[in-house]
Amino acid sequence: MSLFNKSVSLVIDKVPPQAVAIFAKRYIAGPELEDAIRVTKDLNSQGAMTTIDVLGENVSTKEETIYFRNLAIKVLEAIDDYELDANLSLKLTQMGLKLSKNLCLDNIEKIFKRAEELGIFVRIDMEDSTCTDDTLEIYRNYRDEFNIGTVLQAYMRRTRDDIEKLSDGKLNFRLCKGIYDEPRRIAYKEKDIVRDNFIYCLETLFKKKAYVGIATHDEYLVFHAERLIREYGLKRDEYEFQMLLGVDEELRSIILNNGHRLRVYVPFGKDWLPYSIRRLKENPNIARSALEGYLK
């Protein structure tokens, strides 16, 4: 890790929100749903799909969960109204998972049912390791009834076992490296091991006929994903690549120009700070590129 990257990772928690906003604004659509609609329209015109995410998690009241539930439904209705090539990403803590599991289930069922009425896919996001069991259980329990998927993280030591445990039904996953700061006993810390496990898990999922959103900005992993796509003879609609808004747009164009489908993660909302700090810790080069653009 470069001195710049290490410095960003160490001090980012202490940086005032106003300063973080300078780095973050390129990677978040804006505070309102209209911002996500605008960004999605632009990305659709470039040939990319999106998944729209409402920022905010770990709510503390039932009323907050209802607010976010209704906002998620508004996202679904906007996708339908504007005929966007998009789906919805959903956080279970935002729906009340850590307040009451029954409350969370009631909220997500309403979202799933509205999504089903509109024919829109919903991706259950993966959060930190305290949520993993519940997230995978909820996916298992609802995957036959609704058009949903969830997320697997290659840095988690358990992921290969989770794939096997879930192989008795529909498999639809976003596969990413992982972003939360987890202890070594449950998560790989070495970059090369995480990369190797990503490739291993991706090939395992392809063998099992899973639909995978290959979520990475690491061109090494893109290379191996393309190799596996060729080896398994996958058709264009049997997988997709996924990237974050504002990150390595040149690689995004390369993937699209190579004939692959690609989906961009488009977050919006007023609760942007925790998301931005996690992303800056994961990839301090975001701060470098944003700073360079700010100083031009």
PDB file of C-alpha atoms in Angstrom:
ATOM      1  CA  MET A   1       0.000   0.000   0.000  1.00  0.00           C
ATOM      2  CA  SER A   2       1.356   3.432  -0.945  1.00  0.00           C
ATOM      3  CA  LEU A   3       2.000   6.072   1.719  1.00  0.00           C
ATOM      4  CA  PHE A   4      -0.911   8.117   0.325  1.00  0.00           C
ATOM      5  CA  ASN A   5      -3.326   5.171   0.472  1.00  0.00           C
ATOM      6  CA  LYS A   6      -2.227   4.197   3.982  1.00  0.00           C
ATOM      7  CA  SER A   7      -2.620   7.779   5.172  1.00  0.00           C
ATOM      8  CA  VAL A   8      -6.162   8.027   3.773  1.00  0.00           C
ATOM      9  CA  SER A   9      -7.179   4.738   5.426  1.00  0.00           C
ATOM     10  CA  LEU A  10      -5.802   5.865   8.802  1.00  0.00           C
ATOM     11  CA  VAL A  11      -7.265   9.380   8.966  1.00  0.00           C
ATOM     12  CA  ILE A  12     -10.527   9.187   7.024  1.00  0.00           C
ATOM     13  CA  ASP A  13     -12.647   8.646  10.176  1.00  0.00           C
ATOM     14  CA  LYS A  14     -11.343  11.946  11.562  1.00  0.00           C
ATOM     15  CA  VAL A  15     -11.910  14.016   8.423  1.00  0.00           C
ATOM     16  CA  PRO A  16     -14.783  16.552   8.689  1.00  0.00           C
ATOM     17  CA  PRO A  17     -17.887  15.581   6.667  1.00  0.00           C
ATOM     18  CA  GLN A  18     -17.518  18.699   4.509  1.00  0.00           C
ATOM     19  CA  ALA A  19     -14.110  17.463   3.352  1.00  0.00           C
ATOM     20  CA  VAL A  20     -15.333  13.920   2.725  1.00  0.00           C
ATOM     21  CA  ALA A  21     -18.091  15.411   0.564  1.00  0.00           C
ATOM     22  CA  ILE A  22     -15.473  16.785  -1.831  1.00  0.00           C
ATOM     23  CA  PHE A  23     -14.244  13.257  -2.489  1.00  0.00           C
ATOM     24  CA  ALA A  24     -17.628  11.554  -2.343  1.00  0.00           C
ATOM     25  CA  LYS A  25     -19.823  13.657  -4.616  1.00  0.00           C
ATOM     26  CA  ARG A  26     -18.639  11.924  -7.784  1.00  0.00           C
ATOM     27  CA  TYR A  27     -19.625   8.525  -6.400  1.00  0.00           C
ATOM     28  CA  ILE A  28     -23.144   9.348  -5.176  1.00  0.00           C
ATOM     29  CA  ALA A  29     -25.965  10.416  -7.481  1.00  0.00           C
ATOM     30  CA  GLY A  30     -27.194  13.070  -5.046  1.00  0.00           C
ATOM     31  CA  PRO A  31     -29.566  13.454  -2.098  1.00  0.00           C
ATOM     32  CA  GLU A  32     -32.863  12.850  -3.913  1.00  0.00           C
ATOM     33  CA  LEU A  33     -34.490  10.082  -5.946  1.00  0.00           C
ATOM     34  CA  GLU A  34     -34.596  12.491  -8.900  1.00  0.00           C
ATOM     35  CA  ASP A  35     -30.787  12.475  -8.861  1.00  0.00           C
ATOM     36  CA  ALA A  36     -30.690   8.683  -9.161  1.00  0.00           C
ATOM     37  CA  ILE A  37     -33.212   8.819 -12.009  1.00  0.00           C
ATOM     38  CA  ARG A  38     -31.099  11.414 -13.851  1.00  0.00           C
ATOM     39  CA  VAL A  39     -27.877   9.424 -13.417  1.00  0.00           C
ATOM     40  CA  THR A  40     -29.585   6.180 -14.451  1.00  0.00           C
ATOM     41  CA  LYS A  41     -30.966   7.758 -17.614  1.00  0.00           C
ATOM     42  CA  ASP A  42     -27.471   8.928 -18.521  1.00  0.00           C
ATOM     43  CA  LEU A  43     -25.920   5.522 -17.845  1.00  0.00           C
ATOM     44  CA  ASN A  44     -28.672   3.762 -19.791  1.00  0.00           C
ATOM     45  CA  SER A  45     -27.889   6.021 -22.753  1.00  0.00           C
ATOM     46  CA  GLN A  46     -24.271   4.774 -22.546  1.00  0.00           C
ATOM     47  CA  GLY A  47     -25.396   1.145 -22.651  1.00  0.00           C
ATOM     48  CA  ALA A  48     -25.094   0.423 -18.925  1.00  0.00           C
ATOM     49  CA  MET A  49     -27.781  -0.853 -16.560  1.00  0.00           C
ATOM     50  CA  THR A  50     -28.027   0.311 -12.929  1.00  0.00           C
ATOM     51  CA  THR A  51     -29.055  -0.838  -9.499  1.00  0.00           C
ATOM     52  CA  ILE A  52     -30.416   1.994  -7.365  1.00  0.00           C
ATOM     53  CA  ASP A  53     -29.547   2.045  -3.670  1.00  0.00           C
ATOM     54  CA  VAL A  54     -31.138   4.202  -0.984  1.00  0.00           C
ATOM     55  CA  LEU A  55     -28.359   5.235   1.407  1.00  0.00           C
ATOM     56  CA  GLY A  56     -28.963   4.721   5.119  1.00  0.00           C
ATOM     57  CA  GLU A  57     -28.619   1.708   7.401  1.00  0.00           C
ATOM     58  CA  ASN A  58     -28.755   0.631  11.047  1.00  0.00           C
ATOM     59  CA  VAL A  59     -31.924   2.602  11.725  1.00  0.00           C
ATOM     60  CA  SER A  60     -33.037   3.076  15.332  1.00  0.00           C
ATOM     61  CA  THR A  61     -36.847   3.388  15.122  1.00  0.00           C
ATOM     62  CA  LYS A  62     -39.759   1.614  13.461  1.00  0.00           C
ATOM     63  CA  GLU A  63     -40.759   4.913  11.864  1.00  0.00           C
ATOM     64  CA  GLU A  64     -37.407   5.159  10.089  1.00  0.00           C
ATOM     65  CA  THR A  65     -37.858   1.683   8.625  1.00  0.00           C
ATOM     66  CA  ILE A  66     -41.273   2.621   7.286  1.00  0.00           C
ATOM     67  CA  TYR A  67     -39.825   5.772   5.714  1.00  0.00           C
ATOM     68  CA  PHE A  68     -37.115   3.765   3.956  1.00  0.00           C
ATOM     69  CA  ARG A  69     -39.580   1.023   2.962  1.00  0.00           C
ATOM     70  CA  ASN A  70     -41.825   3.587   1.300  1.00  0.00           C
ATOM     71  CA  LEU A  71     -38.852   5.236  -0.380  1.00  0.00           C
ATOM     72  CA  ALA A  72     -37.731   1.858  -1.760  1.00  0.00           C
ATOM     73  CA  ILE A  73     -41.203   1.371  -3.214  1.00  0.00           C
ATOM     74  CA  LYS A  74     -40.974   4.841  -4.761  1.00  0.00           C
ATOM     75  CA  VAL A  75     -37.704   3.754  -6.400  1.00  0.00           C
ATOM     76  CA  LEU A  76     -39.464   0.726  -7.890  1.00  0.00           C
ATOM     77  CA  GLU A  77     -42.308   2.880  -9.181  1.00  0.00           C
ATOM     78  CA  ALA A  78     -39.869   5.413 -10.655  1.00  0.00           C
ATOM     79  CA  ILE A  79     -38.032   2.613 -12.477  1.00  0.00           C
ATOM     80  CA  ASP A  80     -41.354   1.558 -13.942  1.00  0.00           C
ATOM     81  CA  ASP A  81     -42.649   5.068 -14.692  1.00  0.00           C
ATOM     82  CA  TYR A  82     -39.466   6.178 -16.458  1.00  0.00           C
ATOM     83  CA  GLU A  83     -38.848   2.784 -18.101  1.00  0.00           C
ATOM     84  CA  LEU A  84     -35.330   2.639 -16.660  1.00  0.00           C
ATOM     85  CA  ASP A  85     -33.032  -0.326 -17.205  1.00  0.00           C
ATOM     86  CA  ALA A  86     -32.514  -0.670 -13.458  1.00  0.00           C
ATOM     87  CA  ASN A  87     -33.270  -2.701 -10.385  1.00  0.00           C
ATOM     88  CA  LEU A  88     -33.293  -2.067  -6.632  1.00  0.00           C
ATOM     89  CA  SER A  89     -30.613  -2.791  -4.036  1.00  0.00           C
ATOM     90  CA  LEU A  90     -31.964  -3.236  -0.513  1.00  0.00           C
ATOM     91  CA  LYS A  91     -30.281  -3.207   2.926  1.00  0.00           C
ATOM     92  CA  LEU A  92     -31.925  -5.330   5.620  1.00  0.00           C
ATOM     93  CA  THR A  93     -30.698  -3.149   8.503  1.00  0.00           C
ATOM     94  CA  GLN A  94     -32.495  -0.250   6.805  1.00  0.00           C
ATOM     95  CA  MET A  95     -35.658  -2.354   6.973  1.00  0.00           C
ATOM     96  CA  GLY A  96     -35.206  -2.935  10.720  1.00  0.00           C
ATOM     97  CA  LEU A  97     -33.265  -6.213  10.892  1.00  0.00           C
ATOM     98  CA  LYS A  98     -31.458  -5.191  14.094  1.00  0.00           C
ATOM     99  CA  LEU A  99     -34.628  -3.816  15.680  1.00  0.00           C
ATOM    100  CA  SER A 100     -36.984  -6.716  15.015  1.00  0.00           C
ATOM    101  CA  LYS A 101     -36.722  -9.503  12.488  1.00  0.00           C
ATOM    102  CA  ASN A 102     -40.496  -9.619  12.111  1.00  0.00           C
ATOM    103  CA  LEU A 103     -40.568  -5.884  11.390  1.00  0.00           C
ATOM    104  CA  CYS A 104     -37.859  -6.360   8.774  1.00  0.00           C
ATOM    105  CA  LEU A 105     -39.740  -9.231   7.124  1.00  0.00           C
ATOM    106  CA  ASP A 106     -42.962  -7.239   7.041  1.00  0.00           C
ATOM    107  CA  ASN A 107     -41.189  -4.334   5.342  1.00  0.00           C
ATOM    108  CA  ILE A 108     -39.329  -6.404   2.756  1.00  0.00           C
ATOM    109  CA  GLU A 109     -42.399  -8.470   1.885  1.00  0.00           C
ATOM    110  CA  LYS A 110     -44.207  -5.265   0.934  1.00  0.00           C
ATOM    111  CA  ILE A 111     -41.242  -4.254  -1.234  1.00  0.00           C
ATOM    112  CA  PHE A 112     -40.932  -7.705  -2.826  1.00  0.00           C
ATOM    113  CA  LYS A 113     -44.644  -7.795  -3.631  1.00  0.00           C
ATOM    114  CA  ARG A 114     -44.573  -4.363  -5.261  1.00  0.00           C
ATOM    115  CA  ALA A 115     -41.455  -5.329  -7.218  1.00  0.00           C
ATOM    116  CA  GLU A 116     -43.195  -8.489  -8.393  1.00  0.00           C
ATOM    117  CA  GLU A 117     -46.202  -6.486  -9.576  1.00  0.00           C
ATOM    118  CA  LEU A 118     -43.892  -4.234 -11.600  1.00  0.00           C
ATOM    119  CA  GLY A 119     -41.587  -7.014 -12.839  1.00  0.00           C
ATOM    120  CA  ILE A 120     -38.474  -5.536 -11.210  1.00  0.00           C
ATOM    121  CA  PHE A 121     -35.614  -7.509  -9.673  1.00  0.00           C
ATOM    122  CA  VAL A 122     -34.483  -6.777  -6.088  1.00  0.00           C
ATOM    123  CA  ARG A 123     -30.965  -7.424  -4.792  1.00  0.00           C
ATOM    124  CA  ILE A 124     -30.584  -7.899  -1.022  1.00  0.00           C
ATOM    125  CA  ASP A 125     -27.287  -6.210  -0.193  1.00  0.00           C
ATOM    126  CA  MET A 126     -24.794  -7.892   2.120  1.00  0.00           C
ATOM    127  CA  GLU A 127     -23.754  -5.945   5.184  1.00  0.00           C
ATOM    128  CA  ASP A 128     -21.260  -6.770   7.944  1.00  0.00           C
ATOM    129  CA  SER A 129     -20.774 -10.263   9.341  1.00  0.00           C
ATOM    130  CA  THR A 130     -23.413  -9.803  12.060  1.00  0.00           C
ATOM    131  CA  CYS A 131     -25.998  -9.822   9.255  1.00  0.00           C
ATOM    132  CA  THR A 132     -24.685 -12.647   7.081  1.00  0.00           C
ATOM    133  CA  ASP A 133     -26.708 -15.543   8.500  1.00  0.00           C
ATOM    134  CA  ASP A 134     -29.971 -13.582   8.474  1.00  0.00           C
ATOM    135  CA  THR A 135     -29.348 -12.239   4.974  1.00  0.00           C
ATOM    136  CA  LEU A 136     -28.718 -15.670   3.471  1.00  0.00           C
ATOM    137  CA  GLU A 137     -31.629 -17.200   5.390  1.00  0.00           C
ATOM    138  CA  ILE A 138     -34.014 -14.516   4.117  1.00  0.00           C
ATOM    139  CA  TYR A 139     -32.757 -15.002   0.571  1.00  0.00           C
ATOM    140  CA  ARG A 140     -33.300 -18.766   0.871  1.00  0.00           C
ATOM    141  CA  ASN A 141     -36.815 -18.331   2.262  1.00  0.00           C
ATOM    142  CA  TYR A 142     -38.010 -15.886  -0.400  1.00  0.00           C
ATOM    143  CA  ARG A 143     -36.066 -16.835  -3.530  1.00  0.00           C
ATOM    144  CA  ASP A 144     -38.701 -19.239  -4.867  1.00  0.00           C
ATOM    145  CA  GLU A 145     -41.535 -16.745  -4.432  1.00  0.00           C
ATOM    146  CA  PHE A 146     -39.942 -13.540  -5.670  1.00  0.00           C
ATOM    147  CA  ASN A 147     -37.375 -12.408  -8.262  1.00  0.00           C
ATOM    148  CA  ILE A 148     -34.556 -11.620  -5.859  1.00  0.00           C
ATOM    149  CA  GLY A 149     -30.848 -12.167  -5.349  1.00  0.00           C
ATOM    150  CA  THR A 150     -28.251 -11.425  -2.711  1.00  0.00           C
ATOM    151  CA  VAL A 151     -24.496 -10.934  -2.323  1.00  0.00           C
ATOM    152  CA  LEU A 152     -21.480 -13.128  -1.582  1.00  0.00           C
ATOM    153  CA  GLN A 153     -18.146 -11.704  -0.460  1.00  0.00           C
ATOM    154  CA  ALA A 154     -14.905 -13.358  -1.557  1.00  0.00           C
ATOM    155  CA  TYR A 155     -12.945 -12.214   1.486  1.00  0.00           C
ATOM    156  CA  MET A 156     -15.196 -14.190   3.846  1.00  0.00           C
ATOM    157  CA  ARG A 157     -13.796 -17.613   4.718  1.00  0.00           C
ATOM    158  CA  ARG A 158     -17.313 -19.064   4.825  1.00  0.00           C
ATOM    159  CA  THR A 159     -18.340 -18.106   1.278  1.00  0.00           C
ATOM    160  CA  ARG A 160     -17.410 -21.373  -0.442  1.00  0.00           C
ATOM    161  CA  ASP A 161     -19.462 -23.295   2.146  1.00  0.00           C
ATOM    162  CA  ASP A 162     -22.365 -20.862   1.732  1.00  0.00           C
ATOM    163  CA  ILE A 163     -22.442 -21.563  -2.003  1.00  0.00           C
ATOM    164  CA  GLU A 164     -22.756 -25.283  -1.321  1.00  0.00           C
ATOM    165  CA  LYS A 165     -25.434 -24.799   1.340  1.00  0.00           C
ATOM    166  CA  LEU A 166     -27.528 -22.654  -1.007  1.00  0.00           C
ATOM    167  CA  SER A 167     -27.113 -24.946  -4.022  1.00  0.00           C
ATOM    168  CA  ASP A 168     -30.461 -26.644  -3.472  1.00  0.00           C
ATOM    169  CA  GLY A 169     -32.346 -23.794  -5.142  1.00  0.00           C
ATOM    170  CA  LYS A 170     -32.148 -20.709  -7.335  1.00  0.00           C
ATOM    171  CA  LEU A 171     -28.714 -19.073  -7.316  1.00  0.00           C
ATOM    172  CA  ASN A 172     -28.520 -15.364  -8.092  1.00  0.00           C
ATOM    173  CA  PHE A 173     -25.630 -13.514  -6.516  1.00  0.00           C
ATOM    174  CA  ARG A 174     -23.532 -10.414  -6.755  1.00  0.00           C
ATOM    175  CA  LEU A 175     -19.984 -11.636  -6.111  1.00  0.00           C
ATOM    176  CA  CYS A 176     -17.671  -8.956  -4.719  1.00  0.00           C
ATOM    177  CA  LYS A 177     -14.459  -8.877  -2.709  1.00  0.00           C
ATOM    178  CA  GLY A 178     -16.061  -7.397   0.426  1.00  0.00           C
ATOM    179  CA  ILE A 179     -15.720  -4.027   2.082  1.00  0.00           C
ATOM    180  CA  TYR A 180     -16.397  -4.251   5.846  1.00  0.00           C
ATOM    181  CA  ASP A 181     -13.513  -4.432   8.315  1.00  0.00           C
ATOM    182  CA  GLU A 182     -13.876  -8.013   9.558  1.00  0.00           C
ATOM    183  CA  PRO A 183     -11.547  -9.928  11.912  1.00  0.00           C
ATOM    184  CA  ARG A 184      -8.956 -12.252  10.402  1.00  0.00           C
ATOM    185  CA  ARG A 185     -10.566 -15.339  11.944  1.00  0.00           C
ATOM    186  CA  ILE A 186     -13.541 -14.964   9.570  1.00  0.00           C
ATOM    187  CA  ALA A 187     -12.118 -12.979   6.648  1.00  0.00           C
ATOM    188  CA  TYR A 188      -9.025 -13.277   4.476  1.00  0.00           C
ATOM    189  CA  LYS A 189      -6.723 -10.289   4.751  1.00  0.00           C
ATOM    190  CA  GLU A 190      -4.203 -11.039   1.988  1.00  0.00           C
ATOM    191  CA  LYS A 191      -5.063  -9.443  -1.358  1.00  0.00           C
ATOM    192  CA  ASP A 192      -3.914 -12.431  -3.402  1.00  0.00           C
ATOM    193  CA  ILE A 193      -5.966 -14.885  -1.342  1.00  0.00           C
ATOM    194  CA  VAL A 194      -9.076 -12.747  -1.747  1.00  0.00           C
ATOM    195  CA  ARG A 195      -8.462 -12.620  -5.506  1.00  0.00           C
ATOM    196  CA  ASP A 196      -7.927 -16.390  -5.682  1.00  0.00           C
ATOM    197  CA  ASN A 197     -11.082 -17.050  -3.681  1.00  0.00           C
ATOM    198  CA  PHE A 198     -13.064 -14.676  -5.915  1.00  0.00           C
ATOM    199  CA  ILE A 199     -12.015 -16.670  -8.994  1.00  0.00           C
ATOM    200  CA  TYR A 200     -12.663 -19.989  -7.237  1.00  0.00           C
ATOM    201  CA  CYS A 201     -16.144 -18.895  -6.114  1.00  0.00           C
ATOM    202  CA  LEU A 202     -16.971 -17.463  -9.537  1.00  0.00           C
ATOM    203  CA  GLU A 203     -16.050 -20.705 -11.280  1.00  0.00           C
ATOM    204  CA  THR A 204     -18.001 -22.721  -8.705  1.00  0.00           C
ATOM    205  CA  LEU A 205     -21.062 -20.566  -9.308  1.00  0.00           C
ATOM    206  CA  PHE A 206     -20.744 -20.902 -13.086  1.00  0.00           C
ATOM    207  CA  LYS A 207     -20.522 -24.687 -12.692  1.00  0.00           C
ATOM    208  CA  LYS A 208     -23.755 -24.564 -10.705  1.00  0.00           C
ATOM    209  CA  LYS A 209     -25.519 -22.498 -13.417  1.00  0.00           C
ATOM    210  CA  ALA A 210     -25.847 -19.492 -11.118  1.00  0.00           C
ATOM    211  CA  TYR A 211     -26.542 -16.019 -12.425  1.00  0.00           C
ATOM    212  CA  VAL A 212     -23.665 -13.856 -11.201  1.00  0.00           C
ATOM    213  CA  GLY A 213     -23.197 -10.116 -11.039  1.00  0.00           C
ATOM    214  CA  ILE A 214     -19.386  -9.992 -11.258  1.00  0.00           C
ATOM    215  CA  ALA A 215     -18.708  -6.937  -9.107  1.00  0.00           C
ATOM    216  CA  THR A 216     -15.138  -5.721  -9.373  1.00  0.00           C
ATOM    217  CA  HIS A 217     -12.897  -2.852 -10.445  1.00  0.00           C
ATOM    218  CA  ASP A 218      -9.863  -5.143 -10.428  1.00  0.00           C
ATOM    219  CA  GLU A 219      -8.851  -5.761 -14.046  1.00  0.00           C
ATOM    220  CA  TYR A 220      -7.056  -8.931 -13.003  1.00  0.00           C
ATOM    221  CA  LEU A 221     -10.428 -10.337 -11.911  1.00  0.00           C
ATOM    222  CA  VAL A 222     -12.133  -8.996 -15.032  1.00  0.00           C
ATOM    223  CA  PHE A 223      -9.543 -10.879 -17.099  1.00  0.00           C
ATOM    224  CA  HIS A 224     -10.222 -14.155 -15.291  1.00  0.00           C
ATOM    225  CA  ALA A 225     -13.982 -13.606 -15.402  1.00  0.00           C
ATOM    226  CA  GLU A 226     -13.829 -13.185 -19.170  1.00  0.00           C
ATOM    227  CA  ARG A 227     -11.713 -16.341 -19.385  1.00  0.00           C
ATOM    228  CA  LEU A 228     -14.308 -18.316 -17.406  1.00  0.00           C
ATOM    229  CA  ILE A 229     -17.177 -16.861 -19.422  1.00  0.00           C
ATOM    230  CA  ARG A 230     -15.508 -18.173 -22.574  1.00  0.00           C
ATOM    231  CA  GLU A 231     -14.648 -21.550 -21.036  1.00  0.00           C
ATOM    232  CA  TYR A 232     -18.223 -22.142 -19.879  1.00  0.00           C
ATOM    233  CA  GLY A 233     -19.735 -20.807 -23.082  1.00  0.00           C
ATOM    234  CA  LEU A 234     -22.007 -18.370 -21.265  1.00  0.00           C
ATOM    235  CA  LYS A 235     -24.458 -16.297 -23.268  1.00  0.00           C
ATOM    236  CA  ARG A 236     -24.587 -12.535 -22.774  1.00  0.00           C
ATOM    237  CA  ASP A 237     -27.776 -12.700 -20.680  1.00  0.00           C
ATOM    238  CA  GLU A 238     -26.444 -15.365 -18.301  1.00  0.00           C
ATOM    239  CA  TYR A 239     -24.193 -13.042 -16.248  1.00  0.00           C
ATOM    240  CA  GLU A 240     -23.299  -9.374 -15.888  1.00  0.00           C
ATOM    241  CA  PHE A 241     -20.440  -7.218 -14.650  1.00  0.00           C
ATOM    242  CA  GLN A 242     -21.067  -4.645 -11.933  1.00  0.00           C
ATOM    243  CA  MET A 243     -19.183  -1.514 -10.902  1.00  0.00           C
ATOM    244  CA  LEU A 244     -19.657   1.427  -8.556  1.00  0.00           C
ATOM    245  CA  LEU A 245     -20.706   4.833  -9.798  1.00  0.00           C
ATOM    246  CA  GLY A 246     -17.703   7.024 -10.576  1.00  0.00           C
ATOM    247  CA  VAL A 247     -15.043   4.314 -10.218  1.00  0.00           C
ATOM    248  CA  ASP A 248     -12.732   3.467 -13.157  1.00  0.00           C
ATOM    249  CA  GLU A 249     -15.016   4.637 -15.921  1.00  0.00           C
ATOM    250  CA  GLU A 250     -12.395   3.658 -18.490  1.00  0.00           C
ATOM    251  CA  LEU A 251     -12.606   0.014 -17.396  1.00  0.00           C
ATOM    252  CA  ARG A 252     -16.386   0.282 -17.517  1.00  0.00           C
ATOM    253  CA  SER A 253     -16.174   1.355 -21.157  1.00  0.00           C
ATOM    254  CA  ILE A 254     -13.727  -1.454 -21.960  1.00  0.00           C
ATOM    255  CA  ILE A 255     -16.090  -4.067 -20.495  1.00  0.00           C
ATOM    256  CA  LEU A 256     -19.068  -2.654 -22.393  1.00  0.00           C
ATOM    257  CA  ASN A 257     -17.067  -2.431 -25.620  1.00  0.00           C
ATOM    258  CA  ASN A 258     -16.121  -6.090 -25.185  1.00  0.00           C
ATOM    259  CA  GLY A 259     -19.810  -6.909 -25.552  1.00  0.00           C
ATOM    260  CA  HIS A 260     -20.667  -7.627 -21.922  1.00  0.00           C
ATOM    261  CA  ARG A 261     -23.630  -6.305 -19.979  1.00  0.00           C
ATOM    262  CA  LEU A 262     -22.649  -4.061 -17.077  1.00  0.00           C
ATOM    263  CA  ARG A 263     -24.623  -2.638 -14.168  1.00  0.00           C
ATOM    264  CA  VAL A 264     -23.584   0.449 -12.195  1.00  0.00           C
ATOM    265  CA  TYR A 265     -24.398   0.765  -8.489  1.00  0.00           C
ATOM    266  CA  VAL A 266     -26.118   4.153  -8.097  1.00  0.00           C
ATOM    267  CA  PRO A 267     -26.560   5.265  -4.472  1.00  0.00           C
ATOM    268  CA  PHE A 268     -28.567   8.312  -3.469  1.00  0.00           C
ATOM    269  CA  GLY A 269     -29.787   9.859  -0.249  1.00  0.00           C
ATOM    270  CA  LYS A 270     -28.945  12.189   2.579  1.00  0.00           C
ATOM    271  CA  ASP A 271     -27.205   9.497   4.674  1.00  0.00           C
ATOM    272  CA  TRP A 272     -24.124   9.458   2.445  1.00  0.00           C
ATOM    273  CA  LEU A 273     -21.322   9.752   5.023  1.00  0.00           C
ATOM    274  CA  PRO A 274     -20.949   6.114   6.278  1.00  0.00           C
ATOM    275  CA  TYR A 275     -21.074   4.780   2.704  1.00  0.00           C
ATOM    276  CA  SER A 276     -18.470   7.302   1.564  1.00  0.00           C
ATOM    277  CA  ILE A 277     -16.079   6.534   4.414  1.00  0.00           C
ATOM    278  CA  ARG A 278     -16.280   2.774   3.758  1.00  0.00           C
ATOM    279  CA  ARG A 279     -15.560   3.293   0.066  1.00  0.00           C
ATOM    280  CA  LEU A 280     -12.638   5.622   0.737  1.00  0.00           C
ATOM    281  CA  LYS A 281     -11.141   3.120   3.186  1.00  0.00           C
ATOM    282  CA  GLU A 282     -11.548   0.302   0.664  1.00  0.00           C
ATOM    283  CA  ASN A 283     -10.099   2.282  -2.216  1.00  0.00           C
ATOM    284  CA  PRO A 284      -8.105   5.392  -1.217  1.00  0.00           C
ATOM    285  CA  ASN A 285      -7.358   5.991  -4.903  1.00  0.00           C
ATOM    286  CA  ILE A 286     -10.893   7.421  -5.027  1.00  0.00           C
ATOM    287  CA  ALA A 287      -9.607  10.242  -2.829  1.00  0.00           C
ATOM    288  CA  ARG A 288      -6.550  10.699  -5.039  1.00  0.00           C
ATOM    289  CA  SER A 289      -8.559  10.968  -8.272  1.00  0.00           C
ATOM    290  CA  ALA A 290     -11.147  13.236  -6.680  1.00  0.00           C
ATOM    291  CA  LEU A 291      -8.431  15.498  -5.272  1.00  0.00           C
ATOM    292  CA  GLU A 292      -6.678  15.693  -8.622  1.00  0.00           C
ATOM    293  CA  GLY A 293      -9.937  16.699 -10.276  1.00  0.00           C
ATOM    294  CA  TYR A 294     -10.649  19.265  -7.556  1.00  0.00           C
ATOM    295  CA  LEU A 295      -7.221  20.877  -7.992  1.00  0.00           C
ATOM    296  CA  LYS A 296      -7.383  21.157 -11.801  1.00  0.00           C
TER     297      LYS A 296
END
